[in-house]
PDB file of C-alpha atoms in Angstrom:
ATOM      1  CA  MET A  23      10.658 -51.451  27.419  1.00 76.00           C
ATOM      2  CA  LYS A  24      13.756 -52.066  25.335  1.00 81.00           C
ATOM      3  CA  ILE A  25      14.999 -49.247  23.132  1.00 84.00           C
ATOM      4  CA  GLU A  26      17.471 -49.845  20.325  1.00 86.00           C
ATOM      5  CA  SER A  27      19.208 -46.841  18.855  1.00 91.00           C
ATOM      6  CA  TYR A  28      21.793 -45.968  16.275  1.00 88.00           C
ATOM      7  CA  GLY A  29      22.723 -42.929  14.246  1.00 89.00           C
ATOM      8  CA  ILE A  30      24.252 -42.030  10.945  1.00 86.00           C
ATOM      9  CA  SER A  31      24.514 -38.779   9.057  1.00 84.00           C
ATOM     10  CA  ASN A  32      25.196 -38.276   5.379  1.00 80.00           C
ATOM     11  CA  VAL A  33      25.944 -35.009   3.592  1.00 75.00           C
ATOM     12  CA  GLY A  34      23.681 -36.057   0.728  1.00 75.00           C
ATOM     13  CA  MET A  35      24.005 -35.149  -2.922  1.00 68.00           C
ATOM     14  CA  LYS A  36      23.349 -31.376  -2.843  1.00 72.00           C
ATOM     15  CA  ARG A  37      25.758 -30.087  -0.215  1.00 72.00           C
ATOM     16  CA  GLN A  38      29.504 -30.323   0.297  1.00 72.00           C
ATOM     17  CA  GLN A  39      29.562 -30.008   4.085  1.00 78.00           C
ATOM     18  CA  ASN A  40      27.598 -31.880   6.686  1.00 81.00           C
ATOM     19  CA  GLU A  41      26.218 -29.578   9.378  1.00 89.00           C
ATOM     20  CA  ASP A  42      24.297 -32.309  11.210  1.00 92.00           C
ATOM     21  CA  SER A  43      24.965 -33.528  14.728  1.00 96.00           C
ATOM     22  CA  TYR A  44      23.197 -36.172  16.715  1.00 97.00           C
ATOM     23  CA  LEU A  45      23.124 -37.468  20.249  1.00 98.00           C
ATOM     24  CA  ILE A  46      22.441 -41.008  21.368  1.00 98.00           C
ATOM     25  CA  ASN A  47      22.679 -41.541  25.095  1.00 97.00           C
ATOM     26  CA  ASP A  48      20.950 -44.801  25.964  1.00 95.00           C
ATOM     27  CA  ASP A  49      21.935 -44.554  29.641  1.00 93.00           C
ATOM     28  CA  MET A  50      20.018 -41.289  29.988  1.00 95.00           C
ATOM     29  CA  GLY A  51      17.325 -42.166  27.453  1.00 96.00           C
ATOM     30  CA  LEU A  52      18.225 -38.986  25.554  1.00 98.00           C
ATOM     31  CA  TYR A  53      18.200 -38.744  21.769  1.00 98.00           C
ATOM     32  CA  MET A  54      18.596 -35.709  19.535  1.00 98.00           C
ATOM     33  CA  VAL A  55      19.217 -34.645  15.947  1.00 98.00           C
ATOM     34  CA  ALA A  56      20.336 -31.112  15.072  1.00 97.00           C
ATOM     35  CA  ASP A  57      20.646 -29.772  11.525  1.00 95.00           C
ATOM     36  CA  GLY A  58      22.875 -26.711  11.433  1.00 94.00           C
ATOM     37  CA  MET A  59      22.390 -23.702   9.204  1.00 91.00           C
ATOM     38  CA  GLY A  60      24.372 -20.592   8.487  1.00 73.00           C
ATOM     39  CA  GLY A  61      27.267 -21.903   6.451  1.00 71.00           C
ATOM     40  CA  HIS A  62      29.709 -24.689   7.185  1.00 65.00           C
ATOM     41  CA  LEU A  63      31.498 -23.114  10.140  1.00 79.00           C
ATOM     42  CA  GLY A  64      28.395 -21.654  11.773  1.00 92.00           C
ATOM     43  CA  GLY A  65      25.958 -24.460  11.087  1.00 92.00           C
ATOM     44  CA  GLU A  66      28.303 -27.208  12.157  1.00 93.00           C
ATOM     45  CA  TYR A  67      29.224 -25.290  15.309  1.00 95.00           C
ATOM     46  CA  ALA A  68      25.588 -24.540  16.180  1.00 96.00           C
ATOM     47  CA  SER A  69      24.425 -28.140  15.802  1.00 97.00           C
ATOM     48  CA  LYS A  70      27.327 -29.477  17.895  1.00 97.00           C
ATOM     49  CA  LEU A  71      26.782 -26.839  20.575  1.00 98.00           C
ATOM     50  CA  ALA A  72      23.089 -27.719  20.688  1.00 98.00           C
ATOM     51  CA  VAL A  73      23.592 -31.442  21.267  1.00 98.00           C
ATOM     52  CA  THR A  74      26.404 -30.999  23.800  1.00 98.00           C
ATOM     53  CA  THR A  75      24.427 -28.389  25.728  1.00 98.00           C
ATOM     54  CA  VAL A  76      21.242 -30.454  25.822  1.00 98.00           C
ATOM     55  CA  GLU A  77      23.147 -33.494  27.065  1.00 98.00           C
ATOM     56  CA  GLU A  78      24.999 -31.459  29.711  1.00 96.00           C
ATOM     57  CA  VAL A  79      21.885 -29.703  31.021  1.00 94.00           C
ATOM     58  CA  VAL A  80      19.654 -32.790  31.076  1.00 94.00           C
ATOM     59  CA  ARG A  81      22.375 -34.784  32.846  1.00 94.00           C
ATOM     60  CA  SER A  82      22.788 -32.041  35.402  1.00 91.00           C
ATOM     61  CA  LEU A  83      19.056 -31.611  36.045  1.00 87.00           C
ATOM     62  CA  ARG A  84      18.324 -35.332  36.243  1.00 86.00           C
ATOM     63  CA  PHE A  85      21.252 -36.495  38.339  1.00 82.00           C
ATOM     64  CA  ASP A  86      22.370 -33.511  40.444  1.00 78.00           C
ATOM     65  CA  PRO A  87      19.890 -32.709  43.229  1.00 68.00           C
ATOM     66  CA  ASP A  88      21.185 -29.134  43.529  1.00 71.00           C
ATOM     67  CA  ALA A  89      21.015 -28.388  39.804  1.00 67.00           C
ATOM     68  CA  THR A  90      17.435 -27.107  39.832  1.00 59.00           C
ATOM     69  CA  GLN A  91      18.449 -24.387  42.281  1.00 56.00           C
ATOM     70  CA  ILE A  92      21.662 -23.560  40.454  1.00 55.00           C
ATOM     71  CA  ARG A  93      19.983 -23.309  37.059  1.00 60.00           C
ATOM     72  CA  GLY A  94      16.886 -21.511  38.350  1.00 61.00           C
ATOM     73  CA  VAL A  95      14.462 -24.301  37.496  1.00 63.00           C
ATOM     74  CA  ASN A  96      11.393 -24.371  39.704  1.00 63.00           C
ATOM     75  CA  GLU A  97      11.395 -27.644  41.653  1.00 60.00           C
ATOM     76  CA  ALA A  98       7.715 -28.166  40.783  1.00 56.00           C
ATOM     77  CA  ASP A  99       8.603 -27.915  37.079  1.00 60.00           C
ATOM     78  CA  SER A 100      11.555 -30.292  37.234  1.00 71.00           C
ATOM     79  CA  HIS A 101       9.835 -33.283  35.620  1.00 85.00           C
ATOM     80  CA  PRO A 102      11.619 -34.730  32.558  1.00 92.00           C
ATOM     81  CA  GLY A 103       9.579 -32.847  29.959  1.00 93.00           C
ATOM     82  CA  ASN A 104      10.444 -29.507  31.514  1.00 90.00           C
ATOM     83  CA  GLN A 105      14.066 -30.565  31.933  1.00 91.00           C
ATOM     84  CA  LEU A 106      14.283 -31.220  28.202  1.00 95.00           C
ATOM     85  CA  LYS A 107      12.545 -27.928  27.427  1.00 94.00           C
ATOM     86  CA  HIS A 108      14.950 -26.049  29.699  1.00 92.00           C
ATOM     87  CA  ALA A 109      17.948 -27.785  28.085  1.00 95.00           C
ATOM     88  CA  ILE A 110      16.823 -26.801  24.581  1.00 97.00           C
ATOM     89  CA  GLN A 111      16.228 -23.215  25.689  1.00 96.00           C
ATOM     90  CA  GLU A 112      19.717 -23.112  27.213  1.00 96.00           C
ATOM     91  CA  ALA A 113      21.187 -24.434  23.949  1.00 98.00           C
ATOM     92  CA  GLY A 114      19.418 -21.642  22.077  1.00 97.00           C
ATOM     93  CA  ARG A 115      20.828 -19.044  24.468  1.00 97.00           C
ATOM     94  CA  ARG A 116      24.364 -20.381  24.082  1.00 97.00           C
ATOM     95  CA  ILE A 117      24.128 -20.443  20.288  1.00 97.00           C
ATOM     96  CA  HIS A 118      22.796 -16.886  20.263  1.00 96.00           C
ATOM     97  CA  ASP A 119      25.532 -15.677  22.622  1.00 96.00           C
ATOM     98  CA  GLN A 120      28.291 -17.284  20.544  1.00 95.00           C
ATOM     99  CA  ALA A 121      26.886 -15.728  17.360  1.00 93.00           C
ATOM    100  CA  LEU A 122      27.038 -12.292  19.011  1.00 94.00           C
ATOM    101  CA  PHE A 123      30.547 -12.894  20.345  1.00 93.00           C
ATOM    102  CA  ASP A 124      32.164 -14.243  17.158  1.00 93.00           C
ATOM    103  CA  GLU A 125      31.467 -12.437  13.885  1.00 91.00           C
ATOM    104  CA  ASN A 126      32.450 -15.580  11.933  1.00 90.00           C
ATOM    105  CA  LEU A 127      29.467 -17.341  13.492  1.00 91.00           C
ATOM    106  CA  ARG A 128      26.875 -14.616  12.884  1.00 90.00           C
ATOM    107  CA  GLY A 129      23.739 -15.982  11.292  1.00 90.00           C
ATOM    108  CA  MET A 130      24.347 -19.497  12.554  1.00 94.00           C
ATOM    109  CA  GLY A 131      21.545 -21.594  13.913  1.00 95.00           C
ATOM    110  CA  THR A 132      20.205 -25.092  14.012  1.00 96.00           C
ATOM    111  CA  THR A 133      16.979 -26.976  13.901  1.00 96.00           C
ATOM    112  CA  ALA A 134      16.601 -29.670  16.509  1.00 97.00           C
ATOM    113  CA  VAL A 135      14.381 -32.514  17.551  1.00 98.00           C
ATOM    114  CA  ALA A 136      14.930 -34.342  20.823  1.00 98.00           C
ATOM    115  CA  ALA A 137      13.361 -37.131  22.839  1.00 97.00           C
ATOM    116  CA  LEU A 138      13.831 -38.046  26.474  1.00 97.00           C
ATOM    117  CA  PHE A 139      12.651 -41.439  27.660  1.00 96.00           C
ATOM    118  CA  ALA A 140      11.797 -41.500  31.353  1.00 92.00           C
ATOM    119  CA  SER A 141       9.951 -44.750  31.868  1.00 86.00           C
ATOM    120  CA  PRO A 142       7.105 -45.129  31.220  1.00 89.00           C
ATOM    121  CA  ARG A 143       6.908 -41.863  29.235  1.00 92.00           C
ATOM    122  CA  LEU A 144       8.627 -40.339  26.241  1.00 93.00           C
ATOM    123  CA  TYR A 145       9.020 -36.557  26.210  1.00 95.00           C
TER     124      TYR A 145
END
């Protein structure tokens, strides 16, 4: 199956700052859109942290045979759908931790939607 992908983000007509981030990684079959919330600094930071974390964790779990042990993922649950789920959960933890650590980021968050293509399935 051939997948064509592209991305663009536009601030729109109601807001002054764009808090969106997206990920297109055709080599991994990983695609994600994150829409930050919590003000310009927090929302933008949260959406970027989400997409970079998901990419990092999925890459690690899919291509590093020792990663499931390091990250505490049960080997039986290491199929692509669970890898994506684990990556999104890790992104949520990192966003939460940063919001606790930096008072300028308190209240930040992001919505996210992600897809992982692992032929012949889409997760």
